[in-house]
Every structure is written in C-alpha cells, then in structure tokens.
Coordinates of C-alpha atoms in Angstrom, one line a residue:
X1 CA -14.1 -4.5 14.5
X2 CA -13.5 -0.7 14.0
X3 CA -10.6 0.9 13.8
X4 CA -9.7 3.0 17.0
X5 CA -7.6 6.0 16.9
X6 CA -6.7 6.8 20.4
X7 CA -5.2 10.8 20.2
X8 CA -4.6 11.0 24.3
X9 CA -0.9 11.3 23.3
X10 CA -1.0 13.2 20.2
X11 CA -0.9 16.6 22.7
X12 CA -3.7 17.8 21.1
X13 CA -6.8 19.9 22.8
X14 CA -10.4 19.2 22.3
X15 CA -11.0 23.1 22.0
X16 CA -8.2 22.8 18.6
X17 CA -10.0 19.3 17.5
X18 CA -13.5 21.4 18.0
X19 CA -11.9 24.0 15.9
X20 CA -11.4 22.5 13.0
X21 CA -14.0 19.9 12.9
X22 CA -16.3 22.3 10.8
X23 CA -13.3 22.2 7.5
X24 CA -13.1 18.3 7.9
X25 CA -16.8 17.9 7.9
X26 CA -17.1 20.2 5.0
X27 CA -14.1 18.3 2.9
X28 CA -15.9 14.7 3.4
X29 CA -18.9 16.4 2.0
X30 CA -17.2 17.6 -1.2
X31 CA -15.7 14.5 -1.6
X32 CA -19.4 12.9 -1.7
X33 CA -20.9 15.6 -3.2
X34 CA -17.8 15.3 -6.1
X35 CA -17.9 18.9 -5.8
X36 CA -14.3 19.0 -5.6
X37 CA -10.9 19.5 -7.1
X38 CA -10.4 16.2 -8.9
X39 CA -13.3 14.9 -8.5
X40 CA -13.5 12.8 -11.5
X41 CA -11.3 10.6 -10.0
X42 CA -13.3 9.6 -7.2
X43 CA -14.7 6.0 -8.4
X44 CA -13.1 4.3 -5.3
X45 CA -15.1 6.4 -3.4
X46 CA -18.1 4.3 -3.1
X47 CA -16.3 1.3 -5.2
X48 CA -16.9 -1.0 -2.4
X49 CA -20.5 -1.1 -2.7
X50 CA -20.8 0.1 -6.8
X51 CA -17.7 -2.4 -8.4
X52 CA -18.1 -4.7 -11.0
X53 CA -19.6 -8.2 -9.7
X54 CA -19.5 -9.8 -12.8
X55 CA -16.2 -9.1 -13.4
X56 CA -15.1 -10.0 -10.0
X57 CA -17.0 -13.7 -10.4
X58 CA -14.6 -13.7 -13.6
X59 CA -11.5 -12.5 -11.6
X60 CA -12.1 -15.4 -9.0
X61 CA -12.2 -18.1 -11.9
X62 CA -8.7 -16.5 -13.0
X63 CA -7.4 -16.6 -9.8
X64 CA -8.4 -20.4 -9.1
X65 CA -7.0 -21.2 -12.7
X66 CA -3.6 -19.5 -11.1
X67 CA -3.5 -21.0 -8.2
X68 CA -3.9 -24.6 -9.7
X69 CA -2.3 -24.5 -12.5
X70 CA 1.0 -22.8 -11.7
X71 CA 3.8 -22.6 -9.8
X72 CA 4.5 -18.9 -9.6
X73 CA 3.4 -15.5 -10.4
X74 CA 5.3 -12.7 -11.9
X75 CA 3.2 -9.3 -10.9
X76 CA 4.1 -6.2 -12.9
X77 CA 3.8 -3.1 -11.8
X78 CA 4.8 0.1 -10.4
X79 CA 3.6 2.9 -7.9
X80 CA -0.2 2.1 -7.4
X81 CA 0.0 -0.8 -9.6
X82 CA 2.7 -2.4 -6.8
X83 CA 2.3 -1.5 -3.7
X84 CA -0.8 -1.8 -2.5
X85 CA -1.4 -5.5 -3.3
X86 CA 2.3 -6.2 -2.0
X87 CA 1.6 -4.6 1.1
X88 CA -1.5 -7.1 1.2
X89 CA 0.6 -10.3 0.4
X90 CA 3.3 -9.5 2.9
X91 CA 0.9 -8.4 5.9
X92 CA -0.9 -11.5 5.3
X93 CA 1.6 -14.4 4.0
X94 CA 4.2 -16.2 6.5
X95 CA 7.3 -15.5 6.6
X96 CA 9.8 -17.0 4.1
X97 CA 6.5 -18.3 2.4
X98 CA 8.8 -18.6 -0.6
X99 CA 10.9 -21.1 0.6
X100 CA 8.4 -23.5 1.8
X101 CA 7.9 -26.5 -0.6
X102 CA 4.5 -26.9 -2.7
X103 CA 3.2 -28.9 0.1
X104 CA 3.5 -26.4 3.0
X105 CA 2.0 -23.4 0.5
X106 CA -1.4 -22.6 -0.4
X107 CA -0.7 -20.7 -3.5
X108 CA 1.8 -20.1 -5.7
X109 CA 5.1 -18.0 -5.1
X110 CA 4.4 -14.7 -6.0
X111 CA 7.1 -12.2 -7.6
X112 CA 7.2 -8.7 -8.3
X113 CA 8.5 -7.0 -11.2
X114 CA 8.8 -3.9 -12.8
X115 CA 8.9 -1.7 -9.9
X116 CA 12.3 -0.4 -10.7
X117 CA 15.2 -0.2 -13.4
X118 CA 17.6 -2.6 -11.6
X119 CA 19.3 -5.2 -14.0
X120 CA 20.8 -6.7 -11.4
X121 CA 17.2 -7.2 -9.5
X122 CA 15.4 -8.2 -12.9
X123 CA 18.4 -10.4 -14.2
X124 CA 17.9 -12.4 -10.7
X125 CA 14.3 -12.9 -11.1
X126 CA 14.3 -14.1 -14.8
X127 CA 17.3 -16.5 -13.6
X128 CA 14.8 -17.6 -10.4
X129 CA 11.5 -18.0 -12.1
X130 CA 13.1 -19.8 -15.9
X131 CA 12.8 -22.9 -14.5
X132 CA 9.5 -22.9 -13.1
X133 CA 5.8 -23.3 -13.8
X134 CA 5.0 -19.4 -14.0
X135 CA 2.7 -17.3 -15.3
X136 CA 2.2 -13.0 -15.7
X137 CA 0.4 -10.4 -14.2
X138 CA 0.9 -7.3 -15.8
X139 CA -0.7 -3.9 -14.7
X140 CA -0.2 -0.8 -16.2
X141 CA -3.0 1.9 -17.4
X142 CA -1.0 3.1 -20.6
X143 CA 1.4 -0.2 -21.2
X144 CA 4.0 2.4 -22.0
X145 CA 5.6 3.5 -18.2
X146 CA 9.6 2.3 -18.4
X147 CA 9.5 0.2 -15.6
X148 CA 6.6 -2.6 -16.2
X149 CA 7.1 -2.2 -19.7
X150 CA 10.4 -3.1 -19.6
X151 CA 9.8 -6.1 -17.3
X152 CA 6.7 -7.3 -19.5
X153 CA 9.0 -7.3 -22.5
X154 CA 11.2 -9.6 -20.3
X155 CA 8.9 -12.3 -19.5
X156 CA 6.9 -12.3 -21.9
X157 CA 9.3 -13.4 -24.7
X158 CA 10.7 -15.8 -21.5
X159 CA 7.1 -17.7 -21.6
X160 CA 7.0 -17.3 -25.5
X161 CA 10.3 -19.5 -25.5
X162 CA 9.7 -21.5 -22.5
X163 CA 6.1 -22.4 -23.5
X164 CA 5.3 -21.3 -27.1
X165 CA 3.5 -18.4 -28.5
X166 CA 0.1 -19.8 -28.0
X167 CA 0.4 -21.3 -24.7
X168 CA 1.7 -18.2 -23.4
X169 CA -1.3 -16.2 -24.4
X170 CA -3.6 -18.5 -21.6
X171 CA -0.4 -17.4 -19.5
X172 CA -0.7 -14.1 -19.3
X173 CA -3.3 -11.5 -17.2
X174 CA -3.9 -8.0 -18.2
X175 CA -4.7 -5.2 -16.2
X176 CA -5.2 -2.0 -18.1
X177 CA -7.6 0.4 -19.2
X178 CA -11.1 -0.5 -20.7
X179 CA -10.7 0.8 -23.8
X180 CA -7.5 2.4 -25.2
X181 CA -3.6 2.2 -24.7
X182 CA -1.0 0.0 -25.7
X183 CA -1.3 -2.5 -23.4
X184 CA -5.1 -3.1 -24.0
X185 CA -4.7 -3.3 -28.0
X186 CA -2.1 -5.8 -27.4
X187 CA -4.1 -7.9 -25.1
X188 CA -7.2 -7.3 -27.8
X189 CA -4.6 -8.6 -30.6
X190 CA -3.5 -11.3 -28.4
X191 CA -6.5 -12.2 -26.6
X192 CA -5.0 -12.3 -23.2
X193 CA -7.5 -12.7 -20.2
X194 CA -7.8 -8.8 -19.2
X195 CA -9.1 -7.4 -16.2
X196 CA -9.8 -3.2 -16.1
X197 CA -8.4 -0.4 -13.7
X198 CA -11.3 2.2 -13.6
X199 CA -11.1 5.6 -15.8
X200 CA -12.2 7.3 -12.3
X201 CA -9.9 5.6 -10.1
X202 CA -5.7 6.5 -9.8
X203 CA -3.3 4.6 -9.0
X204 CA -2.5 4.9 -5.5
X205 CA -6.5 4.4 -4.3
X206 CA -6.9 1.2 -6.5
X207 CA -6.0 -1.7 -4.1
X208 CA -9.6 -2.8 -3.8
X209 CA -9.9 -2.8 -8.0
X210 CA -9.1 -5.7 -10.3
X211 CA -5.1 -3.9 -9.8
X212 CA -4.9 -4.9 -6.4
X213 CA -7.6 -8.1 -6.3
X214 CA -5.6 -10.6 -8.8
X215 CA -2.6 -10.5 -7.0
X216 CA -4.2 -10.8 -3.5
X217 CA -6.2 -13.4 -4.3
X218 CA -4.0 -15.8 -6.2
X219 CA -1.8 -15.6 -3.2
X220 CA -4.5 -17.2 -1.4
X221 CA -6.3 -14.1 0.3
X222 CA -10.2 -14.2 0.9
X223 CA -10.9 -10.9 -1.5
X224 CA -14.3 -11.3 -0.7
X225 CA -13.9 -10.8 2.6
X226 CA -11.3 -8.0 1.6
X227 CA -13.7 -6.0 -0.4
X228 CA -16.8 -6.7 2.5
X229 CA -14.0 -4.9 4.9
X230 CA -13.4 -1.9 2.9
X231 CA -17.7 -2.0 2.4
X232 CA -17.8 -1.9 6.1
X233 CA -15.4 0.7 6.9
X234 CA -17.4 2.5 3.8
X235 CA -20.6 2.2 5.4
X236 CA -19.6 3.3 8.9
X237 CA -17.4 6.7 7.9
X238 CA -20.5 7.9 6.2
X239 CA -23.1 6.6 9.3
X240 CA -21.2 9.1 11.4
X241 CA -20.0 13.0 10.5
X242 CA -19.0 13.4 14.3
X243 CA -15.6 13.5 15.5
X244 CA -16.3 10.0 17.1
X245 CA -15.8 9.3 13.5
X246 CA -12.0 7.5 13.6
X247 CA -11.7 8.7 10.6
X248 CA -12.4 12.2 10.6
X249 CA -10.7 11.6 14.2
X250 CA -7.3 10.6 12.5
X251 CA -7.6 13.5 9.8
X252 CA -8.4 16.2 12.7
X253 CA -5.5 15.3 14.5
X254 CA -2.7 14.9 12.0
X255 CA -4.3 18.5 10.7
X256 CA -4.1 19.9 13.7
X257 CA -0.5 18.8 14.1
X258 CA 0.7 19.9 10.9
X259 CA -0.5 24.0 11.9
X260 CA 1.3 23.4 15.1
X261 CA 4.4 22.9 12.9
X262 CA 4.8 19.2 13.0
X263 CA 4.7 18.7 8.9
X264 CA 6.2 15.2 9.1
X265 CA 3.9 11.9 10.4
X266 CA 6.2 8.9 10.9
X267 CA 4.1 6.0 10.1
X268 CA 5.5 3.4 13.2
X269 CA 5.1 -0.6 13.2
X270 CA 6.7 -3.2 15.6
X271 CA 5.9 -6.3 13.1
X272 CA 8.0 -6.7 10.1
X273 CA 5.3 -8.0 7.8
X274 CA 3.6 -4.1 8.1
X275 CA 6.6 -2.8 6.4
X276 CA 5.3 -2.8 3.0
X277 CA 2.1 -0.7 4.1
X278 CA 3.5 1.7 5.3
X279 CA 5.5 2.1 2.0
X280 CA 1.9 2.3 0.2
X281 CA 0.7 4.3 2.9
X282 CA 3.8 7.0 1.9
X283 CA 2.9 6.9 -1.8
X284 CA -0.8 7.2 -1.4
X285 CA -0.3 10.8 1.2
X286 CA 2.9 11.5 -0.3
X287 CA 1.4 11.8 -4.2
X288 CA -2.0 13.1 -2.8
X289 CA -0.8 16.2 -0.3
X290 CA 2.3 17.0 -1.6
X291 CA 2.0 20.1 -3.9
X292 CA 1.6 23.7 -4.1
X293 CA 3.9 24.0 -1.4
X294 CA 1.9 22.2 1.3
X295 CA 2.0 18.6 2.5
X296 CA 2.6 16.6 5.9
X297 CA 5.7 14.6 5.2
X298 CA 5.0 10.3 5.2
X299 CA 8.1 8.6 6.6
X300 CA 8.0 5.0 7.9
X301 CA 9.8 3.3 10.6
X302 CA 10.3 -0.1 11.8
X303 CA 10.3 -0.6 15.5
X304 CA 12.0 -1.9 17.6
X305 CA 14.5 -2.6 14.9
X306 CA 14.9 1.3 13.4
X307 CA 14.8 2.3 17.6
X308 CA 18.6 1.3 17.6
X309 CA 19.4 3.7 14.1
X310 CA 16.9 6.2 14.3
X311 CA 15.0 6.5 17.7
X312 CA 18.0 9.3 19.2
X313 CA 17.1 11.7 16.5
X314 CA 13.0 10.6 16.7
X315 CA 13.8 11.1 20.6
X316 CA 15.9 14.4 21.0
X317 CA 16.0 15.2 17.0
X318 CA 14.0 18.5 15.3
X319 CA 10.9 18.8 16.7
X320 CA 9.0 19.1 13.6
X321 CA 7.6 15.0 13.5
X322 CA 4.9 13.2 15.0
X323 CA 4.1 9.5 14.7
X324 CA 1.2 7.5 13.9
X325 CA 1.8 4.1 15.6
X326 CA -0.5 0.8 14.2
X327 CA -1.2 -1.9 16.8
X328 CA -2.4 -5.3 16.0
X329 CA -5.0 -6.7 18.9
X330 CA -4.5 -10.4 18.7
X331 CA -1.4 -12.3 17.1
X332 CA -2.2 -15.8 16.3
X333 CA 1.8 -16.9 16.4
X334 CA 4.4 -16.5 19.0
X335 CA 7.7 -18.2 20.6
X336 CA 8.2 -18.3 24.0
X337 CA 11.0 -16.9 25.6
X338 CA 13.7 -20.2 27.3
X339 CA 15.2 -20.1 30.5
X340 CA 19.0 -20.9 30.7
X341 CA 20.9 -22.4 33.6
X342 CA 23.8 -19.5 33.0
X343 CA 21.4 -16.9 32.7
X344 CA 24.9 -15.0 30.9
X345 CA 22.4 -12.7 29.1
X346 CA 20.3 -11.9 32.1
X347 CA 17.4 -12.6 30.2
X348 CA 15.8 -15.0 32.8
X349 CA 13.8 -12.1 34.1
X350 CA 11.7 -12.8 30.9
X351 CA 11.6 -16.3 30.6
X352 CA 8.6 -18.3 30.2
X353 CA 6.7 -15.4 28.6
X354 CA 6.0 -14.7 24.7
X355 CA 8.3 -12.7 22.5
X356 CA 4.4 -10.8 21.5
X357 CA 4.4 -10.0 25.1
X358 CA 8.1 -8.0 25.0
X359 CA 7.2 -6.0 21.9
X360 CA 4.1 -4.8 23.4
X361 CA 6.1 -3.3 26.4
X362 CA 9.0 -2.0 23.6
X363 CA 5.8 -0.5 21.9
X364 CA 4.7 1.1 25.4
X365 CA 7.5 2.4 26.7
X366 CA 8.9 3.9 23.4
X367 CA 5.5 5.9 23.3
X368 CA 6.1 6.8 27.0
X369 CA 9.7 8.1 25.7
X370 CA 8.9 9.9 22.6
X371 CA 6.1 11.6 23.9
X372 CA 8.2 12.5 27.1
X373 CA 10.7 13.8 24.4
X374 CA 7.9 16.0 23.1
X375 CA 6.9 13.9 20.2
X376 CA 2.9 14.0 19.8
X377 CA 1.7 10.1 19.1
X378 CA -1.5 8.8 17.3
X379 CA -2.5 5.3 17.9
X380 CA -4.3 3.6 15.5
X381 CA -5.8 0.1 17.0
X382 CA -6.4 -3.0 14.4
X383 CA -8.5 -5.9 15.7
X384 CA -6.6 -8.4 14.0
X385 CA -4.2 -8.7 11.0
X386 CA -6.5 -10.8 8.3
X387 CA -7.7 -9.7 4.9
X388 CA -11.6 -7.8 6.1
X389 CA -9.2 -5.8 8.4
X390 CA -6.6 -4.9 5.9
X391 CA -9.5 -4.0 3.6
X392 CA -11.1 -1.8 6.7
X393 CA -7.7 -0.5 6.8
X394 CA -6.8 0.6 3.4
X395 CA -10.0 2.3 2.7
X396 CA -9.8 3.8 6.0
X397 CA -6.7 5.6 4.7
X398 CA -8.1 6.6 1.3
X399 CA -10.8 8.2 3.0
X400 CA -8.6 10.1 5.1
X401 CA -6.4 11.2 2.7
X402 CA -8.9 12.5 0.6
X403 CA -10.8 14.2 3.2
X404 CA -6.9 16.1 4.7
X405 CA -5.9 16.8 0.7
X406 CA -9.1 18.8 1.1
X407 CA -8.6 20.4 4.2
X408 CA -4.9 21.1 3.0
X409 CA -6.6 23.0 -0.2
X410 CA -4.9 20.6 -2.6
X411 CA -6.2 18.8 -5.1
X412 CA -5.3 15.2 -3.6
X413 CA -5.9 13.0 -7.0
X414 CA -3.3 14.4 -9.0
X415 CA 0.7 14.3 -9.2
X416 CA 1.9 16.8 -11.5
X417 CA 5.2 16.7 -10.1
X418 CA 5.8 13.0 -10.8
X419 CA 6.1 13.9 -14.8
X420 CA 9.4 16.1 -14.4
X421 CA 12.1 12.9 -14.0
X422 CA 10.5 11.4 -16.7
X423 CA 11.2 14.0 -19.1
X424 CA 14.5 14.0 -18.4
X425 CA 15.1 10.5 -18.4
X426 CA 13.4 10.0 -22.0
X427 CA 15.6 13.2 -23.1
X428 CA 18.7 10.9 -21.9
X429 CA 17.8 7.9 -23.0
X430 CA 17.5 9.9 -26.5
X431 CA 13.4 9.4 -27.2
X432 CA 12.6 10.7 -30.0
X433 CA 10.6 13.9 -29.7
X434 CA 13.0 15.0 -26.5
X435 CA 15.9 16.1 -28.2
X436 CA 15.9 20.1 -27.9
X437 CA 15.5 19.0 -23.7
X438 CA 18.3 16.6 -24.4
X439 CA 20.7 19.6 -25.6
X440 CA 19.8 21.5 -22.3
X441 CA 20.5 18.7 -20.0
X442 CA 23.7 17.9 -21.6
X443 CA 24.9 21.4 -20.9
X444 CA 24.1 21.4 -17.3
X445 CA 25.9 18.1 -16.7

C-alpha cells in the first residue's frame, strides 16, 4: 500500500534528480540525527512508534464516552490545532453526514470552532448546537490565541447554562500543554479530562498526537489503524535512503522544480472531500519553507470544478507553477451515468458508465493538457481513501517537508513571521502593554 509518486511528467531528468540526491539524503539524515535547525521540535519524527500508549488507551475511553453519550462535538482550534484532523473527518465522512438522522450516523456531528473571528460564523454555530446534546473539544498550547479562546469562552458558559457548572466539567476535553499555560491551570482548577500536545512537536506536524486523535476518532475513525499507517510509512522512508524512496522521490522533484524557477506547487484533487487536505497540506509547507526569502509556493485547486475558473491561466498563465496531482486507486461509491430517449445533452455517448469513470479521463486529459501547456506534473498514487492511508499520507508529507525545509536551508519548524499581525491586532484591539505600537499604527491609518 505505498504511496507512488510517478515524476514521468514532472519534465524532470534523471541526471538533475542524480544531482541533487546527495543534499536530500544528507537533510533526512539531519533530521534523524536532530542535528539540525529546529531540531527540538522533532518529537513527531519517530512519534509513530515512541507516543504515549497509555494515554492513547485513555483517549479511546474518551472517545467512546463521546460517541455514546452525545449528540455533537464542538472542536476548538486553530492552524495546526484545526486542520489537520478536519482534513481527516472530511476525507473520510459522507457527504452531508450532518444531515443524516442519529440512525444513519455512526458518531456524533462534529463542529468546528475557533478557527476564525467571524460573528456571523460563531453566532450560527452557538444558534445550531444550543439545542442539542453537545459537548467541547478545545485545543490550544497556550489557552490564550484570540480565536479558540474566544470560541471556548463561548461554549463553555453555553454548557455552564445549558447543563450546570458541574456537569459541564465531564463535558469538556482539553488539549494543551503538559504542564504550564492558561488553558492547562484551568483544566487543573476544573478537573476537565485533558489530553497533551507534545513540548517537541508544532502545530502543523501534530495530526497523529492527542490534537488530531480526539477529533478523528470520535467521528468514528479507526485511529489505530491511523497511527499503524503513519508507523508504516515511518518504517519504510527510513528502510530506504535511495531515490526509489517516494519520499525523497517527491522532495527531489519538487526541489528540482523550484531551481528551474517553478516556486509555486499547486496541490490538485478531483474529489471534493480532499479539499480540506490540501488546506493542511498549505499550512504545514507554507509555515515550514516560507522564510528568509525562500519557499515553493502551496496553492490548492479543485478539479474538475476550479478547471472552469482557473485552468486558462494554469494552462497558458506564468510559467512559474507546477502541480502535484493525488489519485485515489479504488472508490467504493459511484452513480451511474442514465440514458435518455432525447439524448438533448448528447450525453448518451457516456451512458451506462460510472461518473468515477469520467473523472478519471477529466484527470487524464487535463494532465495531457497542462503538461502540453508546459506545466511539469507530479503524481502522487493513494491505494485507497480510509484512515491507515490518510495516516501513510500525512506523515508522508511531514517527512517531506522536513527533509525540502532542509534542503531549502530554512529552518522548517518555526514561523516567525506568523507573530507580526498579531501585534498589530492586540495594539488595535488596545491590549494592555501595546499601546506605544498602538500610537504608530494609528498614524499610518
């Protein structure tokens, strides 16, 4: 069940994959040596085989105390503490899995919060979930970042009025640091059920952590076979320090790419429920590469459905892109195409075959096109879309990313340019501590 990352469109040579095969090896080894930049952030590293088993026996009794006794989930978070299990949850559930009765679902709705400063979007959810069995998942390493901390405020004094002080305490799941911030003394003081997101681990590679697992699971996900995938793609990455590697395969070629001036990587899907990875895929080499200057550019598209608003500038645009196209083997649902006695659209041609069919050949010959319009293409091949290959996948991109910041000579486990809105916004808002920054503002506005 390997990923395959198929580079005969990428336009790339073996003498330039050769060439650079010496930097990739060298980067992997820093990253396992933890001789490098950053390297105390590397507990996700070998997480897979090294996390914590008792408290993932304890997160499973959690997540079967969620998934019987409620009726929804509220999931707090931003960034790293968002994305990465919603990308999960949408890959995996149905379609509309919201709307299906408590019958039809195997776990309870789950809801995202805190993952931007929209009244509008929070004012609906509070007005959705007040009248229903819920309960709270709030992540956050500090407890203090604006956005989860303002939806936490929210819905916890909701369940503190809906079901009492004390009741809401058993309603309530914390995922924070080990030991200090505001979040975990208030879960101490409270004695909320807590769960930890490792000092060595940021946000952005912490999917297969306790940030990433609660969620997952109490949507009904196998996280065990989840974490046994990323242990899988773990163990296999470091069997192999070839360029038969797929990963070191995907890093060479996107590298290579990127000194050929192609510095943005359009991350391409043609099923709808992938759109949400590809958004944590952008954070994860978006916040890792881009710095000092340097960094390939993550954009996503949607396909077939972004082919009619941006596949004239992807096909005869700037040629400064390349894209990185996912492909899922086997599909387990379709819907067969009806004949009509009209035939007005002229679709009869198709008839009788499956819509999964019809994509595949949009897929093809949109490939065909874009690299006939001079646009390289990196395939990457899943198996099957299920949990152990969305765990394969996710720490196959980790691994990547970390092994390219290195290449790139960045340090890929910070984001010191992430801090500067913030600043700004606390000297606006009028935090205490930010007025001198206020004064400037206020004179360039």
């Amino acid at each position: 069940m390997s990923i395959k990352v198929d580079i005969k469109n990428a336009m790339i040579t073996g003498e330039e994959m050769s060439n650079i095969y010496t930097q990739i090896k060298l980067a992997d080894e820093m990253l396992k040596n933890k001789s490098g930049a950053g390297n105390d952030f590397l507990g996700w590293l070998d997480y897979p085989d090294n996390y914590d088993k008792e408290e993932f026996d304890r997160l499973l009794d959690v997540v079967g105390n969620i998934q019987n006794d409620c009726e929804a989930l509220v999931v707090i978070g931003i960034g790293g503490s968002y994305l990465g299990s919603k990308a999960i949850i949408d890959a995996l559930n149905p379609f509309f899995v919201n709307e299906l009765d408590g019958n039809q679902r195997k776990a309870p709705k789950i809801y995202f919060a805190g993952q931007n400063i929209s009244g509008k979007y929070l004012k609906a959810l509070y007005e959705r979930v007040k009248g229903q069995n819920f309960m709270v998942n709030v992540i956050s390493k500090s407890g203090t970042t604006t956005e989860p901390a303002i939806a936490f405020r929210v819905f916890k004094n909701l369940l503190e009025e809906k079901y009492g002080k004390e009741e809401s305490k058993k309603r309530i799941f914390v995922t924070t640091d080990k030991a200090r911030g505001a979040l975990k003394s208030l879960a101490d003081e409270e004695g909320y059920a807590s769960f930890v997101i490792p000092d060595d681990v940021g946000g952005r590679y912490s999917v297969h952590t306790s940030v990433g697992l609660l969620p997952i699971g109490a949507a009904g996900f196998d996280i065990k076979a989840f974490m046994q995938g990323a242990k899988d793609q773990m163990d296999e990455i470091n069997g192999d320090d070839s360029l038969d590697n797929p990963c070191y395969r995907y890093v060479a070629a996107r590298n290579v790419l990127y000194r050929k001036a192609k510095d943005t990587e359009i991350m391409v899907n043609y099923e709808p429920e992938m759109t949400m990875l590809a958004e944590w895929w952008k954070q994860l080499f978006g916040e890792s590469e881009g710095k000092e200057g340097k960094g390939i550019f993550p954009v996503s598209v949607n396909n077939s459905t972004d082919l009619h608003s941006l596949g004239q500038i992807v096909q005869e645009g700037k040629r400064n892109i390349f894209e990185t196209v996912i492909t899922v083997n086997n599909h387990e649902e379709d819907m067969i195409i009806p004949s009509d006695d009209n035939d007005l659209d002229g679709l009869n041609y198709i008839a009788g075959k499956g819509m999964n069919y019809v994509n595949t050949q949009a897929y093809m010959g949109t490939l065909l096109a874009h690299v006939d319009g001079n646009v390289p293409n990196i395939v990457l091949e899943l198996e099957k879309l299920d949990a152990y290959n969305l765990g394969r996948l996710v720490y196959f991109f980790e691994r990547a990313c970390g092994i390219s910041g290195y290449v790139l000579g960045v340090n890929p486990f910070n984001q010191p340019g992430v801090e500067a809105y913030k600043k700004n916004m606390f000297a606006l808002l009028g935090k205490k501590g930010f007025e001198d920054l206020a004064k400037q503002l206020k004179g360039k506005m």
